PDB file of C-alpha atoms in Angstrom:
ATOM      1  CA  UNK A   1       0.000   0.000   0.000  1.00  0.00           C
ATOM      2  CA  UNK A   2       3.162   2.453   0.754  1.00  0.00           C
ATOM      3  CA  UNK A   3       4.423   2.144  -2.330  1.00  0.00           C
ATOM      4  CA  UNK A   4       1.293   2.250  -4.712  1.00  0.00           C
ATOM      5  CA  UNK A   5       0.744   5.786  -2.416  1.00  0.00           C
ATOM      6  CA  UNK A   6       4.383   7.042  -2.715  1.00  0.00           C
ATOM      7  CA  UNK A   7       4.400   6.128  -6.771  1.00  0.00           C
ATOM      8  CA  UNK A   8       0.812   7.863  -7.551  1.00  0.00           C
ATOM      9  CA  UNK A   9       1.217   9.890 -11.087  1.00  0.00           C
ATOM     10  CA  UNK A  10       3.141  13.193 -10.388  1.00  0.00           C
ATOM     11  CA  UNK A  11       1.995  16.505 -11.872  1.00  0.00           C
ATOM     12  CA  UNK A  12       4.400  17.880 -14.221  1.00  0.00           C
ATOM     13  CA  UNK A  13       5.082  21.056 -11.375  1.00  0.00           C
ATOM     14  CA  UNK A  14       5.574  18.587  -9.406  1.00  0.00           C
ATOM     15  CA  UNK A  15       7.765  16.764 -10.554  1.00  0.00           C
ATOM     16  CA  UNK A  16       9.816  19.673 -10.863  1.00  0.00           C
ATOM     17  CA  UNK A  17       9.450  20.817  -8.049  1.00  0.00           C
ATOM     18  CA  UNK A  18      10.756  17.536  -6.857  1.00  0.00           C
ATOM     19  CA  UNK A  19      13.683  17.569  -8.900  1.00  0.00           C
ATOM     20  CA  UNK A  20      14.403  21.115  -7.577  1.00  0.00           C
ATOM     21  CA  UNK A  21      14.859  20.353  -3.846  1.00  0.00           C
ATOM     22  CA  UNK A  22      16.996  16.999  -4.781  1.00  0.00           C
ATOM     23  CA  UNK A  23      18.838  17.518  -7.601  1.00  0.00           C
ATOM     24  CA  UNK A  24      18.764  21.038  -7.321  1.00  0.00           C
ATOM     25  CA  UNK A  25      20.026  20.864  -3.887  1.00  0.00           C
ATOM     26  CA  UNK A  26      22.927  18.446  -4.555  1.00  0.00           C
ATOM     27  CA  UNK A  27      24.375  20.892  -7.690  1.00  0.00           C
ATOM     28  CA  UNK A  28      23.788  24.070  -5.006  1.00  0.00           C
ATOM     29  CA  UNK A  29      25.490  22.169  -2.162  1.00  0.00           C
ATOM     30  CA  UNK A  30      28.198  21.581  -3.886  1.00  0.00           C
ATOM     31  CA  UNK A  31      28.683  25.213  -5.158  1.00  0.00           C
ATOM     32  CA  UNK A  32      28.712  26.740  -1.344  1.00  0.00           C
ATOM     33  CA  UNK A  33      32.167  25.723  -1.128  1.00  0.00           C
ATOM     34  CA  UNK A  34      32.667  27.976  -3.754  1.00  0.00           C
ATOM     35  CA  UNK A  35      30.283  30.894  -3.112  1.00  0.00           C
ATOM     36  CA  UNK A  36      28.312  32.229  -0.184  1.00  0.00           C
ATOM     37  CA  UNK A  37      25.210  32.917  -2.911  1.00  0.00           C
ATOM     38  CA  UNK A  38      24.782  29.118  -3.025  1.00  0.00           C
ATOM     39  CA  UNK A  39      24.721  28.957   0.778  1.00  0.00           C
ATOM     40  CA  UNK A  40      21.383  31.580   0.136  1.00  0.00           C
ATOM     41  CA  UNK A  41      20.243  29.567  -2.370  1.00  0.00           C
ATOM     42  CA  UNK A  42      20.234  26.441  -0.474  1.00  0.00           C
ATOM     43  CA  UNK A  43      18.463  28.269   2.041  1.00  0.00           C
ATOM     44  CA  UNK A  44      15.826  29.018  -0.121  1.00  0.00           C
ATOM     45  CA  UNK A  45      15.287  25.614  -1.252  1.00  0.00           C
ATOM     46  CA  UNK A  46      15.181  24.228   1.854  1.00  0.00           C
ATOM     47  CA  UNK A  47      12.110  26.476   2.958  1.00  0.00           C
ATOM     48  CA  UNK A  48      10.129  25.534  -0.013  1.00  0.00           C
ATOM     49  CA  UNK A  49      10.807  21.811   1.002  1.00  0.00           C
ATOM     50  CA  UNK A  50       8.419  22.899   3.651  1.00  0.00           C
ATOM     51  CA  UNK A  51       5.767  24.056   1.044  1.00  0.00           C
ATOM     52  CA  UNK A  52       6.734  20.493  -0.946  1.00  0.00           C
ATOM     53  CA  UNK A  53       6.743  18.036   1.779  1.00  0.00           C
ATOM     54  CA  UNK A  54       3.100  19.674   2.673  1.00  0.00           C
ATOM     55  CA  UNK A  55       2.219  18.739  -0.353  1.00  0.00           C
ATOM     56  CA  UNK A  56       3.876  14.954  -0.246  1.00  0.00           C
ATOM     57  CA  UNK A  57       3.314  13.661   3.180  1.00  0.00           C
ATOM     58  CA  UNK A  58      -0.131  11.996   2.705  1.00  0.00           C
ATOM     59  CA  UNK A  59       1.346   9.763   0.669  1.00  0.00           C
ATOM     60  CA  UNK A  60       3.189   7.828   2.939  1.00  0.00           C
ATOM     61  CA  UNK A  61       0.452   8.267   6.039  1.00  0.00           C
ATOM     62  CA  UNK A  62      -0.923   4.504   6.846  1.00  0.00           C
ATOM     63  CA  UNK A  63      -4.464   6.040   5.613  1.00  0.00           C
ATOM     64  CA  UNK A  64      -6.304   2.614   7.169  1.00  0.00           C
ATOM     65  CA  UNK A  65      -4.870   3.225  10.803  1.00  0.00           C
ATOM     66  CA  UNK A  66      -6.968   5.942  11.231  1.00  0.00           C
ATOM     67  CA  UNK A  67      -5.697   9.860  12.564  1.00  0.00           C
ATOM     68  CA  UNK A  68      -3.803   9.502  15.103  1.00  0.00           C
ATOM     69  CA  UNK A  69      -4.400  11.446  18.560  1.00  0.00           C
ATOM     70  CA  UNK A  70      -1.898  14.417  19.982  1.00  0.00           C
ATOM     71  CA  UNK A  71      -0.976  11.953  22.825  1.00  0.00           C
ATOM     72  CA  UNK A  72      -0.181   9.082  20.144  1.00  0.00           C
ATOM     73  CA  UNK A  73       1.882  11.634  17.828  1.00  0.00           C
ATOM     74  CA  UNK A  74       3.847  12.812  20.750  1.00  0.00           C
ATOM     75  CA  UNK A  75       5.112   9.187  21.686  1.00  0.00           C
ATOM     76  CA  UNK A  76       5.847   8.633  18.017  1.00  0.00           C
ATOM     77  CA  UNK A  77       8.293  11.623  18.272  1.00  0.00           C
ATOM     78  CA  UNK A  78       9.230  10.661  21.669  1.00  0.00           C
ATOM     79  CA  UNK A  79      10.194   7.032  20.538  1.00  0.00           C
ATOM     80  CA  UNK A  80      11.575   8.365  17.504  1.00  0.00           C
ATOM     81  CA  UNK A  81      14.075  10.575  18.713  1.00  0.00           C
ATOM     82  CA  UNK A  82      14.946   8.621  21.628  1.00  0.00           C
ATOM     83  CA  UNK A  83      15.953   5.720  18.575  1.00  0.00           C
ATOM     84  CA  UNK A  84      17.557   8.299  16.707  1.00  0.00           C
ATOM     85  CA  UNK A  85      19.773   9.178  19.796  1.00  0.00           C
ATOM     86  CA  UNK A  86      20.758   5.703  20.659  1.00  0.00           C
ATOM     87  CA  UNK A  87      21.786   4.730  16.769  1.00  0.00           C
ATOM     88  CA  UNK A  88      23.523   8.337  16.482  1.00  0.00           C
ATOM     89  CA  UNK A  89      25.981   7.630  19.856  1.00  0.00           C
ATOM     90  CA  UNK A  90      26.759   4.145  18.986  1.00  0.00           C
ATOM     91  CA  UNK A  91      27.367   5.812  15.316  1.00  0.00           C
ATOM     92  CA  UNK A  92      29.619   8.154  16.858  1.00  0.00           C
ATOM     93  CA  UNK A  93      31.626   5.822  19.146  1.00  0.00           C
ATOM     94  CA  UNK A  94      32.201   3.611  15.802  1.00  0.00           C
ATOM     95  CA  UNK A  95      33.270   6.481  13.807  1.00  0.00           C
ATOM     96  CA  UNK A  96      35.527   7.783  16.547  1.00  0.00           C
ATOM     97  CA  UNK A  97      37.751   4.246  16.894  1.00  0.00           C
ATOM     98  CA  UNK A  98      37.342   3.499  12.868  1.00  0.00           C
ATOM     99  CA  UNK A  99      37.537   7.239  11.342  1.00  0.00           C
ATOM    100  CA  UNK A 100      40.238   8.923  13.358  1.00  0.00           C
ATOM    101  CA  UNK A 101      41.230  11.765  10.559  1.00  0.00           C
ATOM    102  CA  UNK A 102      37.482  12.200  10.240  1.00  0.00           C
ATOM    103  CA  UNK A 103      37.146  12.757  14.108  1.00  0.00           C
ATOM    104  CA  UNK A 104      39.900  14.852  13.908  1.00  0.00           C
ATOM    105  CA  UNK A 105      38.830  17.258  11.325  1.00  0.00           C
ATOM    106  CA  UNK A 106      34.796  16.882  12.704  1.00  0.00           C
ATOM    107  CA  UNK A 107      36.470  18.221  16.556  1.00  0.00           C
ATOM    108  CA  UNK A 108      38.505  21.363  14.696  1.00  0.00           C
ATOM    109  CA  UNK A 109      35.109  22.032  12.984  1.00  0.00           C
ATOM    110  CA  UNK A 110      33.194  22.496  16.103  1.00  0.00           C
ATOM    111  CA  UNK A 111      35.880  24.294  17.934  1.00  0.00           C
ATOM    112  CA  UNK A 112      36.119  26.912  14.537  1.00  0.00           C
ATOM    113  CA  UNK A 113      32.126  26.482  14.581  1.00  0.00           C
ATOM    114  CA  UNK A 114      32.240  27.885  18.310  1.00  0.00           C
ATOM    115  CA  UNK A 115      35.413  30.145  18.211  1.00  0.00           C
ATOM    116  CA  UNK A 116      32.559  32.754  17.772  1.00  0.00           C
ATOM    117  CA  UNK A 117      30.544  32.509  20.279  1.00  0.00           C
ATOM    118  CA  UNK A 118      33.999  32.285  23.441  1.00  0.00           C
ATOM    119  CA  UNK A 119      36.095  35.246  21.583  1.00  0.00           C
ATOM    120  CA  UNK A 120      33.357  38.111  21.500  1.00  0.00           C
ATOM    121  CA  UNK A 121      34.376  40.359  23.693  1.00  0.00           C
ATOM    122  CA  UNK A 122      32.901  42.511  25.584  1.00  0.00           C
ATOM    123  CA  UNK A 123      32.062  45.889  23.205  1.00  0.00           C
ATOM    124  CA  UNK A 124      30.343  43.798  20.816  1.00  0.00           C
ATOM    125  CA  UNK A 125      28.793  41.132  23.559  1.00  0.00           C
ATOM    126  CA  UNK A 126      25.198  43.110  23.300  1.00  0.00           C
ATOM    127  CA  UNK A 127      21.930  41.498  23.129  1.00  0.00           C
ATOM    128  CA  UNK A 128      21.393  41.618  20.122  1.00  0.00           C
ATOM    129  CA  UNK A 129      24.375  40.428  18.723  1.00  0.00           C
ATOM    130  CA  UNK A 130      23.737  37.115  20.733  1.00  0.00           C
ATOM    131  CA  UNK A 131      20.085  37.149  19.506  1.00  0.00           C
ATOM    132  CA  UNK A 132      21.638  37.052  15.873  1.00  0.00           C
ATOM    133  CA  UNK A 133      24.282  34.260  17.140  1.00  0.00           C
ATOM    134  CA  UNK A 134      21.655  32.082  18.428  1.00  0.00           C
ATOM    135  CA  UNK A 135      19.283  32.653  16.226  1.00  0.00           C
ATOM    136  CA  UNK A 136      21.065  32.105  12.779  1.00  0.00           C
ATOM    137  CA  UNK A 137      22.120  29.213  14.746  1.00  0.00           C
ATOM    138  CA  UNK A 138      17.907  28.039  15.197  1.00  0.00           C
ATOM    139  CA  UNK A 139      17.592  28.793  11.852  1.00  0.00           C
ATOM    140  CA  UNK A 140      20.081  26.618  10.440  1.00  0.00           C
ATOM    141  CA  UNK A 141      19.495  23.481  12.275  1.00  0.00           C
ATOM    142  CA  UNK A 142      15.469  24.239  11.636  1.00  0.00           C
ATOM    143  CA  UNK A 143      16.213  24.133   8.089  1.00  0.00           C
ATOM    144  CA  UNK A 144      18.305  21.072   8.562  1.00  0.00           C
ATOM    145  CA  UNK A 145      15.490  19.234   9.461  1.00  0.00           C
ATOM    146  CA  UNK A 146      13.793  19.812   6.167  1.00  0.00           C
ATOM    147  CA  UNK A 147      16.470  17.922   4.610  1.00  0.00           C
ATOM    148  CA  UNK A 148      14.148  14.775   5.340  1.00  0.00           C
ATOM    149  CA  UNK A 149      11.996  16.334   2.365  1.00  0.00           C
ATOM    150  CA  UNK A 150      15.032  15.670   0.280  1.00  0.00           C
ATOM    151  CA  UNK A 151      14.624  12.209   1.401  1.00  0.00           C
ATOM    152  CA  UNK A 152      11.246  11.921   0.977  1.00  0.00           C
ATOM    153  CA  UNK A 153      11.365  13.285  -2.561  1.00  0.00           C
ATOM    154  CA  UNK A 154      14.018  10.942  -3.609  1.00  0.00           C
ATOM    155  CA  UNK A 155      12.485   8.005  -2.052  1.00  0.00           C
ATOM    156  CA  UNK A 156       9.555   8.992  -4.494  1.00  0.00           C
ATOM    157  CA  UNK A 157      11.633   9.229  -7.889  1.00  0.00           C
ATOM    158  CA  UNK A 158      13.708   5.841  -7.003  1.00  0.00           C
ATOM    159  CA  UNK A 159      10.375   3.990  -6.674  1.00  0.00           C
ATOM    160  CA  UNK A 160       8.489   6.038  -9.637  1.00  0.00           C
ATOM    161  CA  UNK A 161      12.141   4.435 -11.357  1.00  0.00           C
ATOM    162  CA  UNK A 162      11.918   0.793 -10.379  1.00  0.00           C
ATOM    163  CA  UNK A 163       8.491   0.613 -10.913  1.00  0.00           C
ATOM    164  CA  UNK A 164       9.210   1.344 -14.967  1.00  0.00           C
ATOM    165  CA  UNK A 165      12.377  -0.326 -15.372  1.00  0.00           C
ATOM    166  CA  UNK A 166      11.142  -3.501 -13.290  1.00  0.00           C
ATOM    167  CA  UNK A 167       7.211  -3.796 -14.137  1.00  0.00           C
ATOM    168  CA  UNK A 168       6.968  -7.482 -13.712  1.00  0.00           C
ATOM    169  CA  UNK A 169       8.175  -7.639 -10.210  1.00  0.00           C
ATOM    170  CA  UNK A 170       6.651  -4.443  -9.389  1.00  0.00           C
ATOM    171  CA  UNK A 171       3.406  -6.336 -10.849  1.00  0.00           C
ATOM    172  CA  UNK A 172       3.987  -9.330  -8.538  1.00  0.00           C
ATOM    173  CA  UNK A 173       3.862  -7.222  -5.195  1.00  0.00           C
ATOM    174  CA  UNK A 174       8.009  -7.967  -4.449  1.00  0.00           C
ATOM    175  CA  UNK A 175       8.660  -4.616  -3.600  1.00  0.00           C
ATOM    176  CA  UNK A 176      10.179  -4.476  -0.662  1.00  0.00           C
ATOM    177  CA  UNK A 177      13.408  -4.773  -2.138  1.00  0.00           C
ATOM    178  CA  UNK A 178      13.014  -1.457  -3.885  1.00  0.00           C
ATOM    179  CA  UNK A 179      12.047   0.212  -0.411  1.00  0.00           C
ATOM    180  CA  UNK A 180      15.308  -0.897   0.900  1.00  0.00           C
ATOM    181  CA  UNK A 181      16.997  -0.016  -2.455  1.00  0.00           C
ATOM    182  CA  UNK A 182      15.544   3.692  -2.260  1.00  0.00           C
ATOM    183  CA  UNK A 183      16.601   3.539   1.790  1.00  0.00           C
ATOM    184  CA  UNK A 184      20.117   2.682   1.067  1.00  0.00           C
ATOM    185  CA  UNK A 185      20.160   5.395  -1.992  1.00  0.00           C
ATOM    186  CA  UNK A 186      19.233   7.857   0.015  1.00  0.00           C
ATOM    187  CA  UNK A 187      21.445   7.588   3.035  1.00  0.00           C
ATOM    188  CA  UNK A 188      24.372   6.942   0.634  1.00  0.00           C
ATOM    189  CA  UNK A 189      23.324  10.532  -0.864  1.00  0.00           C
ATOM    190  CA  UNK A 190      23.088  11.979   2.670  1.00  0.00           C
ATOM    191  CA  UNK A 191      26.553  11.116   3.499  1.00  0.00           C
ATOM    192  CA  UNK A 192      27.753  12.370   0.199  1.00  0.00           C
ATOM    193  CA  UNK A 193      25.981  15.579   0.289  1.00  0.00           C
ATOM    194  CA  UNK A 194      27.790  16.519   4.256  1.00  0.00           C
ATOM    195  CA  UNK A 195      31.225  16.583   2.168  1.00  0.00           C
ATOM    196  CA  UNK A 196      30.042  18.105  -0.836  1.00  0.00           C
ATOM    197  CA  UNK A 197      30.333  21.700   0.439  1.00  0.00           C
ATOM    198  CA  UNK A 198      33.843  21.555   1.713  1.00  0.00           C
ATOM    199  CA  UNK A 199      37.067  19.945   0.081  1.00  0.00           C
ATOM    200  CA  UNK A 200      38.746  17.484   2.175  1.00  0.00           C
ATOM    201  CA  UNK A 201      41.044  14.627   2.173  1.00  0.00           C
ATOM    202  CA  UNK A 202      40.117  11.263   1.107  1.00  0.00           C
ATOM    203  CA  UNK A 203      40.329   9.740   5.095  1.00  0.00           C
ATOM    204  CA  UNK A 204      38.587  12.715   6.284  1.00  0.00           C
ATOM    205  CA  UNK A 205      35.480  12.217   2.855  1.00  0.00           C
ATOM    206  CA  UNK A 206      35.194   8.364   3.760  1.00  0.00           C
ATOM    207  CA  UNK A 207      34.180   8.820   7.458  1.00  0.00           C
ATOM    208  CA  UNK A 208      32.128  11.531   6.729  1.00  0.00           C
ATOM    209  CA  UNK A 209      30.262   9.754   4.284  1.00  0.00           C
ATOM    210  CA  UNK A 210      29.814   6.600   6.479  1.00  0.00           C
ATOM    211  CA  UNK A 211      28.961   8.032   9.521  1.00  0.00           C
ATOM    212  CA  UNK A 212      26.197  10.209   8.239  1.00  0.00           C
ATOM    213  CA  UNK A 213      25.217   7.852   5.823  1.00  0.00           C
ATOM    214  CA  UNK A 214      24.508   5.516   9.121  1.00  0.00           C
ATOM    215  CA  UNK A 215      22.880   8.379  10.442  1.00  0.00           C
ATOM    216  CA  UNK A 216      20.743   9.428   7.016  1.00  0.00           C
ATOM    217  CA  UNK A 217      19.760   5.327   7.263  1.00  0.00           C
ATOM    218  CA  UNK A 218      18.271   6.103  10.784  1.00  0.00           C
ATOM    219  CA  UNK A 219      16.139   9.015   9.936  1.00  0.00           C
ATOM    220  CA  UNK A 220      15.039   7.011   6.711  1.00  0.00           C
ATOM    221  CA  UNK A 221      13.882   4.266   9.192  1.00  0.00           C
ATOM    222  CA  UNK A 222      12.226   6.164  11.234  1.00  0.00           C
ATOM    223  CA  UNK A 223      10.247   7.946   7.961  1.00  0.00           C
ATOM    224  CA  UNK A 224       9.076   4.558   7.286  1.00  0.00           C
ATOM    225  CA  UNK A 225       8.142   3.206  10.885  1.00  0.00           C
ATOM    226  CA  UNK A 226       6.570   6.265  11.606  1.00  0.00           C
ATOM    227  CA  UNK A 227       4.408   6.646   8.203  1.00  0.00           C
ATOM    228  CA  UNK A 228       4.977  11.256   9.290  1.00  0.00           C
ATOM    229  CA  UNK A 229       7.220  13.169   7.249  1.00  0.00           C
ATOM    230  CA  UNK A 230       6.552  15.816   9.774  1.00  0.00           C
ATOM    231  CA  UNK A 231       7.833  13.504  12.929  1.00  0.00           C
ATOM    232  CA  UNK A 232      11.349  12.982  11.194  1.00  0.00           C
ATOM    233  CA  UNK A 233      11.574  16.081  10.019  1.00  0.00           C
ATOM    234  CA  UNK A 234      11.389  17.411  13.834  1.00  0.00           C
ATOM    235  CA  UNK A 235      12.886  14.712  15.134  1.00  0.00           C
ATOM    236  CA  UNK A 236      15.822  15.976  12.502  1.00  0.00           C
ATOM    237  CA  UNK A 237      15.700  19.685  13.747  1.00  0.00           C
ATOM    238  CA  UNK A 238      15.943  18.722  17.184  1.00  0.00           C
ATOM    239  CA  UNK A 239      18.835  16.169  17.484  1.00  0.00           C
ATOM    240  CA  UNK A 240      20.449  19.365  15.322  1.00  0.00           C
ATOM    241  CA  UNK A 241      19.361  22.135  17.422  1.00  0.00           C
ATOM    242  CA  UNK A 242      20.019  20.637  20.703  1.00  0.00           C
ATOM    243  CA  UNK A 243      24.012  19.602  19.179  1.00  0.00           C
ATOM    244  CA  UNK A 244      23.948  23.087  18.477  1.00  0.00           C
ATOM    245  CA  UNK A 245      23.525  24.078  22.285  1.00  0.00           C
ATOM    246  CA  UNK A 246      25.821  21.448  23.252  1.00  0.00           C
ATOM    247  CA  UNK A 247      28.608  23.031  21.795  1.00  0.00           C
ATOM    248  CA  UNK A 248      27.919  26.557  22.255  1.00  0.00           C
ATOM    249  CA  UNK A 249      25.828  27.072  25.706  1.00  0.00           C
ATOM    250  CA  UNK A 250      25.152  23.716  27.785  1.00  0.00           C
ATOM    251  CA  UNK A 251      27.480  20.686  27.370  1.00  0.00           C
ATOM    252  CA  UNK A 252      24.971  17.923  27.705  1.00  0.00           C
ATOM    253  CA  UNK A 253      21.684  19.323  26.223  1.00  0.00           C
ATOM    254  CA  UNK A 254      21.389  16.708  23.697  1.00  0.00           C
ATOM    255  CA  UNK A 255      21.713  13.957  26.267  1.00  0.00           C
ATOM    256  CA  UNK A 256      19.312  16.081  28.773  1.00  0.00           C
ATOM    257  CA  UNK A 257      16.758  16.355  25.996  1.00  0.00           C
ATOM    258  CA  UNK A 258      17.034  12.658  25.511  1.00  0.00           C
ATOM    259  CA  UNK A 259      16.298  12.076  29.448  1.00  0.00           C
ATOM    260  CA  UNK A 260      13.695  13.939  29.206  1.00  0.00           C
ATOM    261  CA  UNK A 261      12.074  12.683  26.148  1.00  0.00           C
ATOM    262  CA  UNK A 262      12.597   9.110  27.660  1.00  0.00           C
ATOM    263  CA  UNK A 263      10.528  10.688  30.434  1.00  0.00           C
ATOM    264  CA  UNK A 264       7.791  11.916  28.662  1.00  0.00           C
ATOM    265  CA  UNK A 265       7.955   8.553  26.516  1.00  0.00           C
ATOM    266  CA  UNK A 266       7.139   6.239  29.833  1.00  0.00           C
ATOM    267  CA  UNK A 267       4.629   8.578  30.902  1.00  0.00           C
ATOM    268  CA  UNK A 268       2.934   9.077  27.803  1.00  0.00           C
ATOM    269  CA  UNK A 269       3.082   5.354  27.169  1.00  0.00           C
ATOM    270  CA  UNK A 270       1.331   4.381  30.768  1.00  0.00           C
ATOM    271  CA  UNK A 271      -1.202   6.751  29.486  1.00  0.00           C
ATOM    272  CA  UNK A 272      -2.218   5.701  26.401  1.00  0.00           C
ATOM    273  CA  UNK A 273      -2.225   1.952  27.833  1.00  0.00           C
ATOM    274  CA  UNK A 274      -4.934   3.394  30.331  1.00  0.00           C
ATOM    275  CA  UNK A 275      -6.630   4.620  27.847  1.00  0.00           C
ATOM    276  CA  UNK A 276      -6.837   1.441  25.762  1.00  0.00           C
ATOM    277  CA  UNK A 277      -8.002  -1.100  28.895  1.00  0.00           C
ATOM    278  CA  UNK A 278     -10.767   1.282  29.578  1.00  0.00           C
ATOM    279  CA  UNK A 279     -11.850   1.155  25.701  1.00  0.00           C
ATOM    280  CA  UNK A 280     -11.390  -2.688  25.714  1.00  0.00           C
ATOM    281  CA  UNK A 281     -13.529  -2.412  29.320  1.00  0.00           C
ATOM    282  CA  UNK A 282     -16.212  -0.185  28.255  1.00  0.00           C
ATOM    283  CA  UNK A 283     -16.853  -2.429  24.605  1.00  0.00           C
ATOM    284  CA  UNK A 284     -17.087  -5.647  27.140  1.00  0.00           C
TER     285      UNK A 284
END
């Protein structure tokens, strides 16, 4: 049923607009190392993901499950990003022991990244200028989240792709395989596209690529488990904005956020299980 929904005919603005926000974003990305204009343009393709993706997400919703409640769409998020968490530090502890030149580089990034925010002194230190520090710094890791339209998109044109090139086993309902196919695409892509805008060694490419490809195959899981565009996409923005705090304001946020989402998650959970013996009570 997923994929019949994700591979329904696309309108020809459509389909460009698709093509746009993937394609188009790759060939942009890899101009910003180049220009600041292509940084802008990026931008700007990014925030019409949102207008795409609003446009896109129904077709992966699990339409025969019904709506589901506030409560039910906050544990999804809750579970989601608590997953995402757990895969992302095991990710990190791999890439640390089998990526060294990558950690390396990734540690003089954040400490360039936050040079910034230490070294202001205290003429300039004015609230405003820390507004504009933290919030280009919202900004960036909101649109960063919007990247999962990217996925979403692409996931969409691999399957439209299989489904012409392979009709007969399209036709005879095997087409799982192309799920996984599109998965694997897109993560690949993911970890290609975070060393697109920079030129680096070869060491330094390779772990990039595989740990955020591991990472881009999390997030792609989670798109499919969840059936919401708009869950991964936050879940996306979050992990990214609370990183952003780690390295800048509070040391542990992202592991405080996760504490407290595993929180919520448990409470949430006992909830909705309340909720559910008292509908199984009251139908007795």
């Amino acid at each position: 049923m997923m994929t019949t929904n994700l591979t329904k005919p696309l309108s020809k603005k459509m389909l460009a607009a698709i093509l746009v926000i993937t394609l188009g974003a790759e060939i942009v990305l890899y101009f910003m190392r180049y220009t600041y204009l292509a940084g802008t343009l990026y931008d700007a393709i990014m925030v019409s993901s949102f207008f795409i993706g609003w446009k896109l997400h129904h077709r992966i919703v699990d339409a025969t499950s019904g709506r589901p409640t506030s409560r039910q769409r906050a544990l999804q998020f809750t579970g989601a990003f608590l997953v995402f968490f757990i895969g992302s530090t095991i990710i990190n502890i791999y890439s640390n022991l089998a990526f060294p030149a990558f950690n390396k580089n990734y540690d003089q990034y954040v400490q360039v990244y936050t040079d910034p925010q230490t070294t202001i002194d205290e003429a300039t230190s004015t609230f405003f200028s820390m507004i504009d520090s933290v919030g280009s710094d919202l900004y960036n890791d909101t649109l960063a989240g919007l990247e999962e339209v990217w996925r979403l998109g692409y996931i969409i044109l691999v399957l439209i792709v299989c489904k012409k090139i392979f009709p007969r086993r399209w036709e005879n309902g095997s087409r799982d395989i192309f799920i996984l196919f599109a998965l694997f695409f897109t993560s690949i892509l993911f970890g290609i596209d975070h060393t697109l805008d920079t030129v680096q060694t070869w060491p330094v490419r390779i772990g990039a690529i595989v740990t955020f490809a591991n990472m881009g195959l999390i997030l792609g899981l989670i798109l499919l488990w969840t059936r919401s565009l708009w869950v991964t996409v936050i879940v996306h923005s979050v992990y990214d904005i609370t990183t952003t705090l780690s390295w800048n304001y509070f040391h542990y946020a992202v592991e405080t956020f996760a504490l407290a989402a595993f929180i919520l998650h448990i409470i949430l959970l006992k909830f909705e299980k309340t909720q559910q013996s008292q509908s199984i009570e009251l139908t007795d």
